[in-house]
Coordinates of C-alpha atoms in Angstrom, one line a residue:
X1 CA 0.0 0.0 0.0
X2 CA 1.0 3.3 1.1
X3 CA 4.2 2.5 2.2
X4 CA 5.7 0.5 -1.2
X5 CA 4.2 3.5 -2.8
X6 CA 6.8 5.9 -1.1
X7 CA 9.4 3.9 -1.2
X8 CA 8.8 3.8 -4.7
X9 CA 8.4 7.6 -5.0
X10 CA 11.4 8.0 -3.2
X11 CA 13.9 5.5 -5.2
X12 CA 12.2 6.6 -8.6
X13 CA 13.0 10.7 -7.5
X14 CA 16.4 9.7 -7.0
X15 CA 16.4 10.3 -3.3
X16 CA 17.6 6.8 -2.4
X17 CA 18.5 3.4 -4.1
X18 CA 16.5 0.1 -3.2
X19 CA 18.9 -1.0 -1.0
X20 CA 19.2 2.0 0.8
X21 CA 15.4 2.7 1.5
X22 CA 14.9 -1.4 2.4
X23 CA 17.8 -0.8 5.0
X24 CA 16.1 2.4 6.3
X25 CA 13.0 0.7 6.7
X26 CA 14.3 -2.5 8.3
X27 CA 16.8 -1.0 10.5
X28 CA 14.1 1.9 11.6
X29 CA 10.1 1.9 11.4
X30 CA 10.2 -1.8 10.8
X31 CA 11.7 -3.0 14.1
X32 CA 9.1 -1.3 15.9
X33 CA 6.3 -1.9 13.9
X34 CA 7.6 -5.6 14.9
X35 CA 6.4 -4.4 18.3
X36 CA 3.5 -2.6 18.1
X37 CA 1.2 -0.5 15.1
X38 CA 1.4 2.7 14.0
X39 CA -0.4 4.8 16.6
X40 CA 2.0 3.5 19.4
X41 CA 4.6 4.3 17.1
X42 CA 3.9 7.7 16.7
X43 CA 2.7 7.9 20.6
X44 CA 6.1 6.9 21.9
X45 CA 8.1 9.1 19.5
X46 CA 6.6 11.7 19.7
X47 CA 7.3 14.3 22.6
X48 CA 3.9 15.9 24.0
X49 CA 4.8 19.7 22.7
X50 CA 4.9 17.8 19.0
X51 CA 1.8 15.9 19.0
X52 CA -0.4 18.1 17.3
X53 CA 2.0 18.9 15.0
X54 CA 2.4 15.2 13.6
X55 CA -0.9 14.7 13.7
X56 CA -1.9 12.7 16.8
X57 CA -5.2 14.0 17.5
X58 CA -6.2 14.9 21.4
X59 CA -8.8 11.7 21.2
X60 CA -6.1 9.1 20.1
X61 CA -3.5 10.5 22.4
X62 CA -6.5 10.2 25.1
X63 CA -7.5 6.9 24.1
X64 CA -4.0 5.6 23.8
X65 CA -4.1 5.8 27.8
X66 CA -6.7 2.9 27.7
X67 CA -4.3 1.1 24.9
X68 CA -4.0 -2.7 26.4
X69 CA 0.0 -1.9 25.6
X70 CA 0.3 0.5 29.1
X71 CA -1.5 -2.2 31.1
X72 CA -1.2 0.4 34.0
X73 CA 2.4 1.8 32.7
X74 CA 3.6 4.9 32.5
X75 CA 4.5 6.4 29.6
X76 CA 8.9 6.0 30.5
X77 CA 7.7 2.5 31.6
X78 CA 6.7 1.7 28.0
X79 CA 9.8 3.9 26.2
X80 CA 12.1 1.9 28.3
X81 CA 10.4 -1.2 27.2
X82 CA 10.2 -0.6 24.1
X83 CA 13.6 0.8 23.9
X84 CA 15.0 -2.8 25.6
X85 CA 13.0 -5.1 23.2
X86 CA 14.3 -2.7 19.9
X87 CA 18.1 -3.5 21.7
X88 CA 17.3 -7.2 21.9
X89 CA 16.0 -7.5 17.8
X90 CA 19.2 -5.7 16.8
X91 CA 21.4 -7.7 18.9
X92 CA 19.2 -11.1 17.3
X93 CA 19.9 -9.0 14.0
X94 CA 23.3 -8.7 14.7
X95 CA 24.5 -12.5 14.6
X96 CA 22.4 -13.8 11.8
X97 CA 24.9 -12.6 8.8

């Protein structure tokens, strides 16, 4: 969907080669939509004086609270979590050449 299409926008412009966007992809958004979708995503990287301005609406960022991923978290809880699973792909990543 959306996402071949800018990658394909973005090689045929000349911006990137093929290999270059698949490693940007794999190496970046990819391992953490491993972990969670894209609202989380943009939740946790996102700092709250920027929400608005990448488009997480007041009701998402709201409902996210509810999300089953905080389970009663806070919000460094999660970043730490997700920051130690994203450290455990790569080190997985790491030893399978």
């Amino acid at each position: 969907g959306a996402v071949l299409q800018a990658a394909r926008d973005i090689v045929e412009s000349g911006i990137a080669s093929v290999e270059e966007v698949d490693l940007a992809v794999s190496t970046g958004i990819g391992l953490r939509w491993a972990l969670y979708g894209p609202f989380a995503v943009t939740y946790f990287n996102t700092p709250s004086h920027l929400i608005d301005r990448y488009g997480i609406s007041g009701l998402v960022a709201e409902g996210f609270q509810e999300h089953s991923l905080m389970k009663g978290k806070t919000f460094d809880e999660m970043v730490r979590w997700r920051n130690g699973k994203l450290m455990d792909m790569l080190r997985v990543l790491e030893h399978t050449d």
